Amino acid sequence: FLYSPSFDPGAALSNGVAGNDDFPNVGVSGFDNVALTAGVSYVLVTTGFGNSDFGDYTNTISGIGNVVAVPEPGTYALMALGLLAVGGLARRQRRAG
């Protein structure tokens, strides 16, 4: 089950985004066509059917998506500082020459 922005075991039906009890195959569950929004926190909860459930669990998140790198503000500050330094050096050389 997928929740946003948080999961509360005492209110398991609150904040639900998507969920599936199981697919036709035993031991397989999942959901398709869930649109996730950038900047939003999600909680993926994996559970069994009863107290005697055991085994290996694997969660896989996949799909086609656009990942865009966004520079941090510090990157812009360093770039501006570098441009100012280059401009200052060019000005100094012009005055000296």
Coordinates of N, CA and C in Angstrom, one line a residue:
F1 N 0.8 -1.2 0.0 CA 0.0 0.0 0.0 C 0.9 1.2 0.0
L2 N 0.4 2.3 -0.7 CA 1.2 3.5 -0.8 C 0.4 4.6 -0.1
Y3 N 1.1 5.4 0.7 CA 0.5 6.4 1.5 C 1.2 7.7 1.3
S4 N 0.5 8.9 1.4 CA 1.1 10.2 1.3 C 0.3 11.1 2.2
P5 N 0.8 12.0 3.0 CA 2.2 12.2 3.2 C 2.8 11.3 4.3
S6 N 1.9 10.5 5.0 CA 2.4 9.7 6.1 C 1.5 8.5 6.3
F7 N 2.0 7.5 7.1 CA 1.2 6.3 7.4 C 1.0 6.2 8.9
D8 N -0.3 6.0 9.3 CA -0.6 5.8 10.7 C -1.3 4.4 10.8
P9 N -0.6 3.5 11.5 CA -1.2 2.1 11.7 C -2.5 2.1 12.4
G10 N -2.8 3.1 13.2 CA -4.1 3.2 13.8 C -5.2 3.7 12.9
A11 N -4.9 4.2 11.8 CA -5.9 4.7 10.8 C -5.4 4.3 9.4
A12 N -5.3 3.0 9.2 CA -4.7 2.5 7.9 C -5.3 3.0 6.7
L13 N -6.6 3.4 6.7 CA -7.3 3.8 5.5 C -7.1 5.3 5.2
S14 N -6.4 6.0 6.1 CA -6.2 7.4 5.9 C -4.9 7.6 5.1
N15 N -5.0 8.7 4.3 CA -3.8 9.0 3.4 C -3.4 8.0 2.4
G16 N -4.3 7.1 2.1 CA -4.0 6.1 1.1 C -4.0 6.6 -0.3
V17 N -2.9 6.3 -1.1 CA -2.8 6.7 -2.5 C -3.2 5.5 -3.4
A18 N -2.6 4.3 -3.1 CA -2.9 3.2 -3.9 C -2.6 1.9 -3.1
G19 N -3.3 0.8 -3.5 CA -3.0 -0.4 -2.8 C -3.6 -1.6 -3.6
N20 N -3.2 -2.8 -3.3 CA -3.7 -4.0 -4.0 C -3.5 -5.1 -3.1
D21 N -4.5 -5.9 -2.8 CA -4.4 -7.1 -1.9 C -3.5 -8.1 -2.5
D22 N -3.8 -8.5 -3.7 CA -2.8 -9.4 -4.4 C -3.3 -9.6 -5.9
F23 N -2.3 -9.9 -6.7 CA -2.6 -10.2 -8.1 C -3.1 -11.6 -8.2
P24 N -3.5 -12.1 -9.4 CA -4.0 -13.5 -9.4 C -3.0 -14.5 -8.9
N25 N -1.7 -14.2 -8.9 CA -0.7 -15.1 -8.5 C -0.5 -15.0 -6.9
V26 N -0.4 -16.1 -6.3 CA -0.3 -16.1 -4.8 C 1.1 -15.5 -4.5
G27 N 1.1 -14.6 -3.5 CA 2.4 -14.0 -3.1 C 2.8 -12.8 -3.9
V28 N 2.0 -12.3 -4.9 CA 2.4 -11.2 -5.7 C 1.4 -10.1 -5.5
S29 N 1.8 -8.9 -5.2 CA 0.9 -7.8 -5.1 C 1.5 -6.6 -5.8
G30 N 0.7 -5.6 -6.1 CA 1.2 -4.4 -6.7 C 0.1 -3.5 -7.2
F31 N 0.5 -2.4 -7.8 CA -0.4 -1.5 -8.4 C 0.3 -0.8 -9.6
D32 N -0.5 -0.4 -10.6 CA 0.0 0.2 -11.8 C -0.7 1.5 -12.0
N33 N 0.0 2.3 -12.8 CA -0.6 3.6 -13.3 C -0.9 4.6 -12.1
V34 N 0.1 4.6 -11.2 CA 0.0 5.6 -10.1 C 0.9 6.7 -10.4
A35 N 0.4 7.9 -10.5 CA 1.2 9.1 -10.8 C 1.7 9.7 -9.5
L36 N 3.0 9.8 -9.4 CA 3.6 10.4 -8.2 C 4.1 11.8 -8.5
T37 N 4.0 12.6 -7.5 CA 4.3 14.0 -7.7 C 5.6 14.4 -7.1
A38 N 6.4 15.1 -7.8 CA 7.8 15.5 -7.3 C 7.6 16.4 -6.1
G39 N 8.5 16.2 -5.1 CA 8.5 17.0 -3.9 C 7.5 16.5 -2.9
V40 N 6.8 15.5 -3.1 CA 5.8 14.9 -2.1 C 6.4 13.7 -1.5
S41 N 6.3 13.5 -0.2 CA 6.8 12.3 0.5 C 5.8 11.2 0.4
Y42 N 6.2 10.0 0.1 CA 5.4 8.8 0.1 C 5.9 7.7 1.0
V43 N 5.0 6.9 1.5 CA 5.4 5.8 2.4 C 4.9 4.5 1.8
L44 N 5.8 3.6 1.5 CA 5.4 2.3 0.9 C 5.4 1.3 2.1
V45 N 4.2 0.6 2.3 CA 4.0 -0.3 3.4 C 3.8 -1.7 2.8
T46 N 4.7 -2.6 3.3 CA 4.6 -4.0 2.8 C 4.1 -4.9 4.0
T47 N 3.0 -5.6 3.9 CA 2.5 -6.4 5.0 C 2.2 -7.8 4.5
G48 N 2.0 -8.7 5.5 CA 1.5 -10.1 5.2 C 0.1 -10.2 5.5
F49 N -0.5 -11.4 5.2 CA -1.9 -11.6 5.4 C -2.2 -11.9 6.9
G50 N -1.3 -12.5 7.5 CA -1.5 -13.0 8.9 C -0.2 -13.0 9.7
N51 N -0.4 -13.4 11.0 CA 0.8 -13.4 11.9 C 1.8 -14.5 11.5
S52 N 1.3 -15.5 10.7 CA 2.2 -16.7 10.4 C 2.9 -16.5 9.0
D53 N 2.7 -15.3 8.4 CA 3.3 -15.1 7.1 C 4.8 -14.9 7.3
F54 N 5.6 -15.4 6.4 CA 7.1 -15.3 6.5 C 7.6 -15.4 5.1
G55 N 8.9 -15.1 5.0 CA 9.6 -15.2 3.7 C 10.3 -13.9 3.3
D56 N 10.8 -13.9 2.1 CA 11.5 -12.7 1.6 C 10.5 -11.8 0.9
Y57 N 10.7 -10.5 1.2 CA 9.9 -9.4 0.6 C 10.8 -8.5 -0.2
T58 N 10.3 -8.2 -1.4 CA 11.1 -7.3 -2.3 C 10.1 -6.2 -2.8
N59 N 10.5 -5.0 -2.6 CA 9.7 -3.9 -3.2 C 10.5 -3.3 -4.3
T60 N 9.9 -3.1 -5.5 CA 10.5 -2.5 -6.7 C 9.6 -1.4 -7.1
I61 N 10.3 -0.2 -7.3 CA 9.6 0.9 -7.9 C 10.2 1.2 -9.3
S62 N 9.4 1.2 -10.3 CA 9.9 1.3 -11.7 C 8.9 2.1 -12.5
G63 N 9.4 2.5 -13.6 CA 8.5 3.2 -14.5 C 9.3 4.2 -15.4
I64 N 8.5 4.8 -16.3 CA 9.1 5.8 -17.1 C 8.8 7.2 -16.5
G65 N 9.8 8.0 -16.3 CA 9.6 9.3 -15.7 C 10.7 10.2 -16.2
N66 N 10.3 11.5 -16.0 CA 11.3 12.5 -16.4 C 12.0 13.0 -15.1
V67 N 13.3 12.8 -15.1 CA 14.1 13.3 -13.9 C 14.9 14.5 -14.4
V68 N 14.7 15.6 -13.8 CA 15.3 16.8 -14.2 C 16.2 17.3 -13.1
A69 N 17.5 17.5 -13.4 CA 18.4 18.0 -12.4 C 18.2 19.5 -12.2
V70 N 18.0 19.9 -11.0 CA 17.8 21.3 -10.6 C 19.0 21.8 -9.8
P71 N 19.8 22.7 -10.3 CA 21.0 23.2 -9.6 C 20.6 23.8 -8.2
E72 N 21.4 23.6 -7.2 CA 21.1 24.2 -5.9 C 21.5 25.7 -6.0
P73 N 20.9 26.5 -5.1 CA 21.3 27.9 -5.1 C 22.8 28.2 -4.9
G74 N 23.5 27.3 -4.2 CA 24.9 27.5 -4.0 C 25.7 27.4 -5.3
T75 N 25.2 26.6 -6.2 CA 25.8 26.4 -7.5 C 25.7 27.7 -8.3
Y76 N 24.6 28.4 -8.3 CA 24.5 29.7 -8.9 C 25.4 30.7 -8.3
A77 N 25.5 30.7 -7.0 CA 26.3 31.6 -6.3 C 27.8 31.4 -6.7
L78 N 28.3 30.2 -6.7 CA 29.6 29.9 -7.1 C 29.9 30.3 -8.6
M79 N 28.9 30.1 -9.4 CA 29.1 30.4 -10.8 C 29.2 32.0 -11.0
A80 N 28.3 32.7 -10.2 CA 28.4 34.2 -10.3 C 29.7 34.7 -9.7
L81 N 30.2 34.1 -8.7 CA 31.5 34.5 -8.1 C 32.6 34.3 -9.1
G82 N 32.6 33.1 -9.8 CA 33.6 32.8 -10.8 C 33.5 33.8 -11.9
L83 N 32.3 34.2 -12.4 CA 32.2 35.2 -13.5 C 32.7 36.5 -13.0
L84 N 32.4 36.9 -11.8 CA 33.0 38.2 -11.3 C 34.5 38.2 -11.2
A85 N 35.1 37.0 -10.8 CA 36.5 36.9 -10.7 C 37.1 37.0 -12.1
V86 N 36.6 36.4 -13.1 CA 37.1 36.4 -14.4 C 37.0 37.9 -15.0
G87 N 35.9 38.5 -14.7 CA 35.7 39.9 -15.1 C 36.6 40.8 -14.5
G88 N 36.9 40.6 -13.2 CA 37.9 41.4 -12.4 C 39.3 41.3 -13.0
L89 N 39.7 40.0 -13.3 CA 41.0 39.8 -13.9 C 41.1 40.4 -15.2
A90 N 40.1 40.3 -16.0 CA 40.1 40.9 -17.4 C 40.3 42.5 -17.3
R91 N 39.6 43.0 -16.3 CA 39.6 44.5 -16.1 C 41.0 44.9 -15.7
R92 N 41.6 44.1 -14.8 CA 42.9 44.4 -14.2 C 44.0 44.4 -15.3
Q93 N 43.8 43.4 -16.2 CA 44.8 43.2 -17.3 C 44.7 44.4 -18.3
R94 N 43.5 44.8 -18.5 CA 43.2 45.9 -19.5 C 43.9 47.2 -18.9
R95 N 43.7 47.4 -17.6 CA 44.3 48.6 -17.0 C 45.8 48.6 -17.0
A96 N 46.4 47.4 -16.8 CA 47.8 47.2 -16.7 C 48.4 47.3 -18.1
G97 N 47.7 46.9 -19.1 CA 48.2 46.9 -20.5 C 48.1 48.2 -21.2

